[in-house]
PDB file of C-alpha atoms in Angstrom:
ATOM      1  CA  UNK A   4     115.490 123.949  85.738  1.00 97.00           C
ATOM      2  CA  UNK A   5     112.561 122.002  86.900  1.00 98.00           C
ATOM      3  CA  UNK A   6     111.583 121.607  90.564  1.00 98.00           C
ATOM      4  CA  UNK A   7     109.115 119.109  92.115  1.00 98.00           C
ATOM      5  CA  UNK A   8     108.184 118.608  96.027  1.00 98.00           C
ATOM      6  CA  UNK A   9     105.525 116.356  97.112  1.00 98.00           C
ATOM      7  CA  UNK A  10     104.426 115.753 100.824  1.00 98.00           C
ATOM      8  CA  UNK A  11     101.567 113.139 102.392  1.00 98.00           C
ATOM      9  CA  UNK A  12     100.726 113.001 105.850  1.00 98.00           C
ATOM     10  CA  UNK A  13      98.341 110.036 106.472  1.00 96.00           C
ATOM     11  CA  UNK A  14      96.794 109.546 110.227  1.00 95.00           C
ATOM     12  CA  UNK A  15      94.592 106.488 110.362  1.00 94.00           C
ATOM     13  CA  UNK A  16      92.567 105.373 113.774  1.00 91.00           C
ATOM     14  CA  UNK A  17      92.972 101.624 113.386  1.00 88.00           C
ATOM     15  CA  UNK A  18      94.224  98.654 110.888  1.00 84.00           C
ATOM     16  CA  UNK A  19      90.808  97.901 107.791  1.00 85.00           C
ATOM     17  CA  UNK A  20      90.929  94.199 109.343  1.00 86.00           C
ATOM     18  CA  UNK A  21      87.870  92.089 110.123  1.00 90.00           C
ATOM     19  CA  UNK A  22      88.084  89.176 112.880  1.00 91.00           C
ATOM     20  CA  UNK A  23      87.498  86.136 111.399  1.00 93.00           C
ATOM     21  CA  UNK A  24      87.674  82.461 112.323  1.00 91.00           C
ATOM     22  CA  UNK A  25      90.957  80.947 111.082  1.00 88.00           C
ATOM     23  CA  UNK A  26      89.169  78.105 109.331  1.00 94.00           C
ATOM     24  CA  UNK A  27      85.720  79.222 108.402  1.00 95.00           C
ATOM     25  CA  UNK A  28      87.152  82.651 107.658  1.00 93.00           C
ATOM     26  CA  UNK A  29      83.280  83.801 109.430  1.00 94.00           C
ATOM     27  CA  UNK A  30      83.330  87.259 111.260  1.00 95.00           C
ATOM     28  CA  UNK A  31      84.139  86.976 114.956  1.00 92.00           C
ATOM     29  CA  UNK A  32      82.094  89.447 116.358  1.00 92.00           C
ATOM     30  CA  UNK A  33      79.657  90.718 113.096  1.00 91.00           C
ATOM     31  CA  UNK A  34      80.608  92.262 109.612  1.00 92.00           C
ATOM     32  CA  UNK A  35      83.532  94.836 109.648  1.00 91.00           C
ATOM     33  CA  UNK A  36      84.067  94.163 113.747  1.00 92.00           C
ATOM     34  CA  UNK A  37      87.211  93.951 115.328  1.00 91.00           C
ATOM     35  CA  UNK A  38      88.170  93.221 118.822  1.00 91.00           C
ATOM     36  CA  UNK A  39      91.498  95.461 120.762  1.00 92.00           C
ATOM     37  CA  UNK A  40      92.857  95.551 123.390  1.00 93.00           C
ATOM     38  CA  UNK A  41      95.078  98.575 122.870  1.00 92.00           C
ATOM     39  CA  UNK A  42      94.575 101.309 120.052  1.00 92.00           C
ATOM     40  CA  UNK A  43      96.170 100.734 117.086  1.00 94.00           C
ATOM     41  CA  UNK A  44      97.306 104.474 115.539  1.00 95.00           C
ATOM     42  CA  UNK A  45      98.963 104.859 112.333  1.00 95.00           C
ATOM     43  CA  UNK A  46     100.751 107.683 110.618  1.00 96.00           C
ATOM     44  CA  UNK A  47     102.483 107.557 107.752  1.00 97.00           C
ATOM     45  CA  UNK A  48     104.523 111.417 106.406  1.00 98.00           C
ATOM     46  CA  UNK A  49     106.338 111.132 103.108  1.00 97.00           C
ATOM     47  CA  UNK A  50     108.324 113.814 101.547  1.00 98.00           C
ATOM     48  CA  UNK A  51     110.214 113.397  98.002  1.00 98.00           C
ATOM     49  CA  UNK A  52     111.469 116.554  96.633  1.00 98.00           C
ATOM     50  CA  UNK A  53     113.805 116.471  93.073  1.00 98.00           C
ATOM     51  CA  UNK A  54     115.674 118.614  91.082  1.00 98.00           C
ATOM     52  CA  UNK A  55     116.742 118.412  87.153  1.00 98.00           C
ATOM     53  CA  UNK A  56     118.699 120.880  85.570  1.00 98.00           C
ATOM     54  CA  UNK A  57     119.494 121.049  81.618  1.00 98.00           C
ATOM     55  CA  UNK A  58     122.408 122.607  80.054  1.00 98.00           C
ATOM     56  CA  UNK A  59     122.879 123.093  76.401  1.00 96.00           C
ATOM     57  CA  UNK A  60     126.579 123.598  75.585  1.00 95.00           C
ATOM     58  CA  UNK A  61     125.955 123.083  71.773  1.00 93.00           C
ATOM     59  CA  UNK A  62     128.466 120.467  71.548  1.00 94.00           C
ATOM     60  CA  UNK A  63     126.256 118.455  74.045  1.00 96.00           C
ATOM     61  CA  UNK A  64     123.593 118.671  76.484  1.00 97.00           C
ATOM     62  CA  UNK A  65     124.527 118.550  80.188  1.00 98.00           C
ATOM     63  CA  UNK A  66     121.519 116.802  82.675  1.00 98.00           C
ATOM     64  CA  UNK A  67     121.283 116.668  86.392  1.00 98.00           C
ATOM     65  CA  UNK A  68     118.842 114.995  88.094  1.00 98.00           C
ATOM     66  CA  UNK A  69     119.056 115.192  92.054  1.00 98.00           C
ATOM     67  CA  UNK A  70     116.127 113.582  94.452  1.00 98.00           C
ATOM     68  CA  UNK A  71     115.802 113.111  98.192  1.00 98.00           C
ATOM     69  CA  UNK A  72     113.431 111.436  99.702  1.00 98.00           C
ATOM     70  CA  UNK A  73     112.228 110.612 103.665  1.00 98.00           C
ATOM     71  CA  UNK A  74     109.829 108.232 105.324  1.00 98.00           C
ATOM     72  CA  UNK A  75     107.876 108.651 108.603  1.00 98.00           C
ATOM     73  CA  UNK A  76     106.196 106.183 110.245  1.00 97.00           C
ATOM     74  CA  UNK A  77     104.572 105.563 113.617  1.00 96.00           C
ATOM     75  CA  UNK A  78     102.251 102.097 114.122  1.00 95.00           C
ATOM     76  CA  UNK A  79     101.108 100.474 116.949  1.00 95.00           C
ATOM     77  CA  UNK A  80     100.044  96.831 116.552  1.00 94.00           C
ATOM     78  CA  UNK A  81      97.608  94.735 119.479  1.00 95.00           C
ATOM     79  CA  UNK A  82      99.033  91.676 119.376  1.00 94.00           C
ATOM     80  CA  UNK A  83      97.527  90.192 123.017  1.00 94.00           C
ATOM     81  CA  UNK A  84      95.564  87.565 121.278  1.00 89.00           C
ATOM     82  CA  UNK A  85      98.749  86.139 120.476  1.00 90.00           C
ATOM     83  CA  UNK A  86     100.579  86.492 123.224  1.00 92.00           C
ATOM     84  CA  UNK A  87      98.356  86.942 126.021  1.00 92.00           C
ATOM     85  CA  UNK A  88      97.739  82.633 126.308  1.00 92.00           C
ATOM     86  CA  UNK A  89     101.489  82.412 126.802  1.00 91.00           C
ATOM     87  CA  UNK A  90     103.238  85.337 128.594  1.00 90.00           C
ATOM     88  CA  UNK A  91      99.857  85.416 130.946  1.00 91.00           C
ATOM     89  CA  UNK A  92     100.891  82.296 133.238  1.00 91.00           C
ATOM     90  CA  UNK A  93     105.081  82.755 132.821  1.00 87.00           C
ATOM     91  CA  UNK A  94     104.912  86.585 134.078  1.00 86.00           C
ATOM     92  CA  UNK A  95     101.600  85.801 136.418  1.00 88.00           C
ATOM     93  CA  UNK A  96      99.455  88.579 134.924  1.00 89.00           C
ATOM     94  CA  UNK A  97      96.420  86.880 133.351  1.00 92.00           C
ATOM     95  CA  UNK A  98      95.202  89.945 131.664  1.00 93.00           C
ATOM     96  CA  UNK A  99      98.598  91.117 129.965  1.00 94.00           C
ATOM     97  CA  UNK A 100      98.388  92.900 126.886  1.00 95.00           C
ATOM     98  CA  UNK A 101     100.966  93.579 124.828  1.00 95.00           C
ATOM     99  CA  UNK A 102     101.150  96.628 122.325  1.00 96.00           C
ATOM    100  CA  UNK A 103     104.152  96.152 118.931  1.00 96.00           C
ATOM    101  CA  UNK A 104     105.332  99.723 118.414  1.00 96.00           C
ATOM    102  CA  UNK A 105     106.970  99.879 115.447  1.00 96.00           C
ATOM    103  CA  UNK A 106     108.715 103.424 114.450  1.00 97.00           C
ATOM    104  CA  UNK A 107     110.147 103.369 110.822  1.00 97.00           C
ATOM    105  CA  UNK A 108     112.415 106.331 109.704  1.00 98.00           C
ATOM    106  CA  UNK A 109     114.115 106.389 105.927  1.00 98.00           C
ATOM    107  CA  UNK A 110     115.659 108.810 103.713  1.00 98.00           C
ATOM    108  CA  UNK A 111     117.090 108.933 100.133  1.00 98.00           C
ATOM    109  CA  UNK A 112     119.507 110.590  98.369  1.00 98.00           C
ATOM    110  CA  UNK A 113     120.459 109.968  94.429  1.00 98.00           C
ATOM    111  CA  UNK A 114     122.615 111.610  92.184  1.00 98.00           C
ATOM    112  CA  UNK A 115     123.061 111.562  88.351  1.00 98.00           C
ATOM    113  CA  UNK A 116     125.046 113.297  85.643  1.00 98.00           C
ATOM    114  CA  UNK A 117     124.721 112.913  81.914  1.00 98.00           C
ATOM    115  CA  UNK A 118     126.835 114.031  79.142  1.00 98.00           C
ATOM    116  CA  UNK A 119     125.035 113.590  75.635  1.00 97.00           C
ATOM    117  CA  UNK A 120     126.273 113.836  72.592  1.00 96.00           C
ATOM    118  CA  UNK A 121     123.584 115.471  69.854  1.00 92.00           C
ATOM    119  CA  UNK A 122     122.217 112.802  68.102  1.00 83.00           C
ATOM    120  CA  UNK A 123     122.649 113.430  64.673  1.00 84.00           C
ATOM    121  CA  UNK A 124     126.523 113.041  64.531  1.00 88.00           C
ATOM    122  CA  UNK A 125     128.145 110.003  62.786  1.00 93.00           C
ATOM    123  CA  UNK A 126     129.856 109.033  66.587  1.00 95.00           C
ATOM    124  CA  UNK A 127     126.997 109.709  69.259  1.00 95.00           C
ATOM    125  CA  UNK A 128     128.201 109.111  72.890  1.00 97.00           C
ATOM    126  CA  UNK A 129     127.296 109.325  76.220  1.00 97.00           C
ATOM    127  CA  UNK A 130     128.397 109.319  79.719  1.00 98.00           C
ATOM    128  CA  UNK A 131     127.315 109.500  83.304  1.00 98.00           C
ATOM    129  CA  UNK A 132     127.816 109.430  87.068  1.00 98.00           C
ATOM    130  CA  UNK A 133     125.036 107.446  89.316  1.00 98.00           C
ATOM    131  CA  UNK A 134     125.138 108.330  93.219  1.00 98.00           C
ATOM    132  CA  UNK A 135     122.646 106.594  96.177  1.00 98.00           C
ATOM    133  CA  UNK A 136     122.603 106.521  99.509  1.00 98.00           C
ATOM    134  CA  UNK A 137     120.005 105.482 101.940  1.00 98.00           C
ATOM    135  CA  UNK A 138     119.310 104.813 105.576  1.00 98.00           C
ATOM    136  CA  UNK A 139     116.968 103.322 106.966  1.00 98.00           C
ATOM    137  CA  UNK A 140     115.636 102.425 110.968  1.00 97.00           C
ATOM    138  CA  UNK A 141     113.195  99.962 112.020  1.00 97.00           C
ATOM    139  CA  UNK A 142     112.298 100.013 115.405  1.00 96.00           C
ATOM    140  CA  UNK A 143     110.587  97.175 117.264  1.00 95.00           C
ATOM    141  CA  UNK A 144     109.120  97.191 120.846  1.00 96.00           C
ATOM    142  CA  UNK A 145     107.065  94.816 122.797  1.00 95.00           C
ATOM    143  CA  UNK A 146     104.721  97.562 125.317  1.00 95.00           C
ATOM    144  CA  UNK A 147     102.987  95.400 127.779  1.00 95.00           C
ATOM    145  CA  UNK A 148      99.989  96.853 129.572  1.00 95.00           C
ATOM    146  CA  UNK A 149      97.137  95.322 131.797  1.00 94.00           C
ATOM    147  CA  UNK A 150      94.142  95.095 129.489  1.00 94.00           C
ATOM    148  CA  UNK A 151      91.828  95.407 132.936  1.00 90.00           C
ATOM    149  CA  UNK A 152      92.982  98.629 133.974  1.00 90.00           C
ATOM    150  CA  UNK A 153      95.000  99.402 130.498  1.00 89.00           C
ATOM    151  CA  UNK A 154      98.165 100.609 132.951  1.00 92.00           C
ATOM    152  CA  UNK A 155     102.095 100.143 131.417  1.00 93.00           C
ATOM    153  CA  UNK A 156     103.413  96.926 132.533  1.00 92.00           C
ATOM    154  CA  UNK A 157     107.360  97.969 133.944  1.00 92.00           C
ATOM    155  CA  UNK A 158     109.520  94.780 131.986  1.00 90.00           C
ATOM    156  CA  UNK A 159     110.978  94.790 129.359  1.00 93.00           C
ATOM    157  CA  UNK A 160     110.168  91.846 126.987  1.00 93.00           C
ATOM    158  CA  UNK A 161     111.405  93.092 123.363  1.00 94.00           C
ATOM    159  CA  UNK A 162     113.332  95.916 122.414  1.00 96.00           C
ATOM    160  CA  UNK A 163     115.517  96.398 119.478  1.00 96.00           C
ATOM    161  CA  UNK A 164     116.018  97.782 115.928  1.00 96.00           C
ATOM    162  CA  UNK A 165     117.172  97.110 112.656  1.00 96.00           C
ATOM    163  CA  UNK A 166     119.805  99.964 110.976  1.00 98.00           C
ATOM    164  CA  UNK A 167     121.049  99.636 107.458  1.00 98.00           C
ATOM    165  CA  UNK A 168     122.867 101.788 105.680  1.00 98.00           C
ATOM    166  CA  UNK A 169     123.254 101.513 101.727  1.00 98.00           C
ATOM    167  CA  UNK A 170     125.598 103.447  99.023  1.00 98.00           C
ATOM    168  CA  UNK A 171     125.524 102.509  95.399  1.00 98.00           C
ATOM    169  CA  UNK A 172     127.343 104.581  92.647  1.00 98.00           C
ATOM    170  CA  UNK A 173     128.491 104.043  89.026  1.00 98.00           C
ATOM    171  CA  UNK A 174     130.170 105.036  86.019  1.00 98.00           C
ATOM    172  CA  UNK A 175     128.823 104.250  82.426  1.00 98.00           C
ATOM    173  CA  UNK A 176     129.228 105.751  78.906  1.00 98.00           C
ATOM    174  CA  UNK A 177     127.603 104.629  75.662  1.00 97.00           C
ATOM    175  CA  UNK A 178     128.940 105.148  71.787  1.00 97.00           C
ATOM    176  CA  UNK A 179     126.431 104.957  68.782  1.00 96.00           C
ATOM    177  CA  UNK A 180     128.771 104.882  65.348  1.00 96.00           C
ATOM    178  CA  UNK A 181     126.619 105.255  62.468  1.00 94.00           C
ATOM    179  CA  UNK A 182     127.836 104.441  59.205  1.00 94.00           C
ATOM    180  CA  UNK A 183     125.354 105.534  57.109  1.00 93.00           C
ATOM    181  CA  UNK A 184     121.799 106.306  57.421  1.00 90.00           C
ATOM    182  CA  UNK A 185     120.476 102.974  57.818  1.00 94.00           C
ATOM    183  CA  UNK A 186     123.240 100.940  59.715  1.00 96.00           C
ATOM    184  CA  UNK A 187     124.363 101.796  63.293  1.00 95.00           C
ATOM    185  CA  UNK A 188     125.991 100.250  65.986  1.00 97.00           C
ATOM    186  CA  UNK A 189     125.262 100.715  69.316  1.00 97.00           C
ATOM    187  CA  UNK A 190     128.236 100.050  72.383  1.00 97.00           C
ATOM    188  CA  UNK A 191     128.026 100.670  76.124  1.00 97.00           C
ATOM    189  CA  UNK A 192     129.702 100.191  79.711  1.00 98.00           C
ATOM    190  CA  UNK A 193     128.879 100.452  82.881  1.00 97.00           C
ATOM    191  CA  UNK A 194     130.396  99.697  86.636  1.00 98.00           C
ATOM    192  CA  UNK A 195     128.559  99.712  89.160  1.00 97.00           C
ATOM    193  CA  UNK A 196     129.686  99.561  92.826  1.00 97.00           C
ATOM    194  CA  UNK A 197     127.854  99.110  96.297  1.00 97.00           C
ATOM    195  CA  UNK A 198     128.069  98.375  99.939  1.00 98.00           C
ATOM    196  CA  UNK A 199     125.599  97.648 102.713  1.00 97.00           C
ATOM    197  CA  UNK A 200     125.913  97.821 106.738  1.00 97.00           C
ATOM    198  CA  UNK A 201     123.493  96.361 108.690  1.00 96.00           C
ATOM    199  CA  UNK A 202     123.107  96.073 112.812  1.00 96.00           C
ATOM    200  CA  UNK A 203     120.676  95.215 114.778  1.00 96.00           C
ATOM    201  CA  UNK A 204     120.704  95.962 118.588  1.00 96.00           C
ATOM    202  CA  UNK A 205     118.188  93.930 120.814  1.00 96.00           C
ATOM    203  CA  UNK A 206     117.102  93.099 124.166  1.00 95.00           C
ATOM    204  CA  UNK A 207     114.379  91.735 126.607  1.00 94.00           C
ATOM    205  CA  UNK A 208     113.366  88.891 128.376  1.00 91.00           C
ATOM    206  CA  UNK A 209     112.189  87.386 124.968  1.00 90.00           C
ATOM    207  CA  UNK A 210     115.595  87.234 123.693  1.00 89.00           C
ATOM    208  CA  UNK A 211     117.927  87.045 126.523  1.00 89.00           C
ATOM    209  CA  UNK A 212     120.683  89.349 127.080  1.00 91.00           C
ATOM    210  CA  UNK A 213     121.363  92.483 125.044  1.00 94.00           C
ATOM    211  CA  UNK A 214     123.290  91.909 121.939  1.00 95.00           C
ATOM    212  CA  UNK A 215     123.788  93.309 118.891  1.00 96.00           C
ATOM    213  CA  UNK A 216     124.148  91.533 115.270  1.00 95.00           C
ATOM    214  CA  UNK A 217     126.366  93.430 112.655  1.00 97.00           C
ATOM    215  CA  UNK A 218     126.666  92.517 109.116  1.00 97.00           C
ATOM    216  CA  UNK A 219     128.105  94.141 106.074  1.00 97.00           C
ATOM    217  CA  UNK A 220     128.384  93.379 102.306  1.00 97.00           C
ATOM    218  CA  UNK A 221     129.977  95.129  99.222  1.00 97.00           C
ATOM    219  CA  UNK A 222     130.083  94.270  95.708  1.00 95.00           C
ATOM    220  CA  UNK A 223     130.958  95.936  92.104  1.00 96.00           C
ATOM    221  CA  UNK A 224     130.624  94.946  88.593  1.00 96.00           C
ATOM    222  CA  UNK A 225     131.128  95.689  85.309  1.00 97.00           C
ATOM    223  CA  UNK A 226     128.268  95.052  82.819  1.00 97.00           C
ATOM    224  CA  UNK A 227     128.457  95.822  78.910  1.00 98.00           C
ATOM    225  CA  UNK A 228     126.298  96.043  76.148  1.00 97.00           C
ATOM    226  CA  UNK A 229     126.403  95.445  71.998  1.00 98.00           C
ATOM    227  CA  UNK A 230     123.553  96.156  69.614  1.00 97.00           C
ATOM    228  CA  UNK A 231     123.681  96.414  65.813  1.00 97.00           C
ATOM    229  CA  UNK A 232     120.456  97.729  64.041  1.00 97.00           C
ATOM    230  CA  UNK A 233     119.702  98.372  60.556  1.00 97.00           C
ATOM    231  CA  UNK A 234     116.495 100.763  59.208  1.00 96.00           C
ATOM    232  CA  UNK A 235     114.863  99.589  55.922  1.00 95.00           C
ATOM    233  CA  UNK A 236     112.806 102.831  56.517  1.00 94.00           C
ATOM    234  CA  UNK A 237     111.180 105.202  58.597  1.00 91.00           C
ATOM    235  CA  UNK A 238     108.902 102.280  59.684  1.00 95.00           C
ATOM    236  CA  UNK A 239     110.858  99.505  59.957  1.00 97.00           C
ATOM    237  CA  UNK A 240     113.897  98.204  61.764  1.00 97.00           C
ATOM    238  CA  UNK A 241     115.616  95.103  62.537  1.00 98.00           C
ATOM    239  CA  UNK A 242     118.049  95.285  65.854  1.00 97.00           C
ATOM    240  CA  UNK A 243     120.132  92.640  67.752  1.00 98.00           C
ATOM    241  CA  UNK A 244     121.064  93.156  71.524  1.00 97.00           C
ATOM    242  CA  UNK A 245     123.933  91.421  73.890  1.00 97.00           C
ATOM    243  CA  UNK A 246     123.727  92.438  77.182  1.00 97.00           C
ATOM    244  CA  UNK A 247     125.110  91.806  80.369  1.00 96.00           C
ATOM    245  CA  UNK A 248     123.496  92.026  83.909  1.00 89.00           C
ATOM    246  CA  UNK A 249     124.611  91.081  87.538  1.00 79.00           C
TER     247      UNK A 249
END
């Protein structure tokens, strides 16, 4: 059995940008300067934790491999400079800022099985189970402020989110025949299956009223593969390989 858990937790005060001129690409205000309006905080935690587990049962060898995996992420983006020119006259606030908050949450789960047969048997096989699922949520959020005073502007320009949800699995087994010491043929198969739903709720005065988009796609296939090989030696081998993908 063999366990591994790994964790990051990243804080950062700002974006490494410089201002430059669009065209000259010159710093705005001096080397390694940058000009905000609103802070621009980012933290980033990551945990991925996995398990694999080994079984001899002399007749073959059993492996499990399990992971999991999550994403945390808060970021705050300035993005008056853009905005400020246009949303100043329509809303009547001159000195409107507006702050992109953009939360980000993910996870991961696989799943695996394999059956192997030992490898020095005239008909080696193999077979297996593949699981995934993940989720994922990425928030969006327009935060307007007055960049005189730096107090919350009450309206609500932008505010929405995109959710997806994806599960994969598959089956797939592989048979070597050798039929002597120097000539073997190698066979597999493998289907795969997945789906996908995606929705996306939104509203604001950018967009109109609230709505929300749903989508959703599936799919599974069956792929094989063929590959004869022949050893002159320990040293030297010629193979050919068919395969198919999606």
């Amino acid at each position: 059995v063999r366990l591994n858990v790994q964790y990051q937790d990243l804080h950062s005060g700002g974006m490494s940008e410089e201002d430059v001129d669009g065209t000259t690409l010159k710093p705005l205000y001096g080397d390694l300067v940058q000009k905000r309006y609103a802070a621009e905080p980012l933290g980033i935690r990551y945990f991925l934790s996995s398990g694999v587990v080994n079984y001899d049962f002399g007749w073959a060898t059993l492996v499990s491999a399990t992971s999991y995996a999550t994403l945390r992420e808060s970021q705050i983006n300035d993005l008056t400079t853009t905005y400020q020119p246009v949303l100043g006259p329509l809303l009547g606030v001159p000195t409107i800022g507006i702050a992109f908050d953009i939360p980000i949450k993910q996870s991961k789960v696989t799943q695996e099985f394999r059956l192997t047969s030992p490898d020095d048997q005239k008909l080696a096989w193999q077979a297996g189970f593949f699981f995934t699922h993940e989720a994922s949520t990425h928030g969006e959020e327009f935060d307007p402020f007055d960049t005189a005073t730096g107090t919350s502007i009450p309206v609500n320009l932008l505010s929405g989110a995109l959710i997806s949800r994806y599960t994969e699995y598959a089956f797939y087994g592989d048979v070597d025949y050798h039929f002597n010491s120097q000539f073997d043929i190698l066979g597999g198969l493998r289907y795969g299956s997945n789906s996908q739903h995606y929705h996306q709720p939104q509203s604001g005065a950018l967009i109109g009223p609230a709505s929300t988009l749903v989508a959703k796609s599936s799919d599974s296939s069956t792929t094989f593969l063929l590959s004869p090989r022949y050893k002159f030696d320990d040293d030297n081998m010629v193979y050919a390989r068919v395969a198919s993908g999606y």
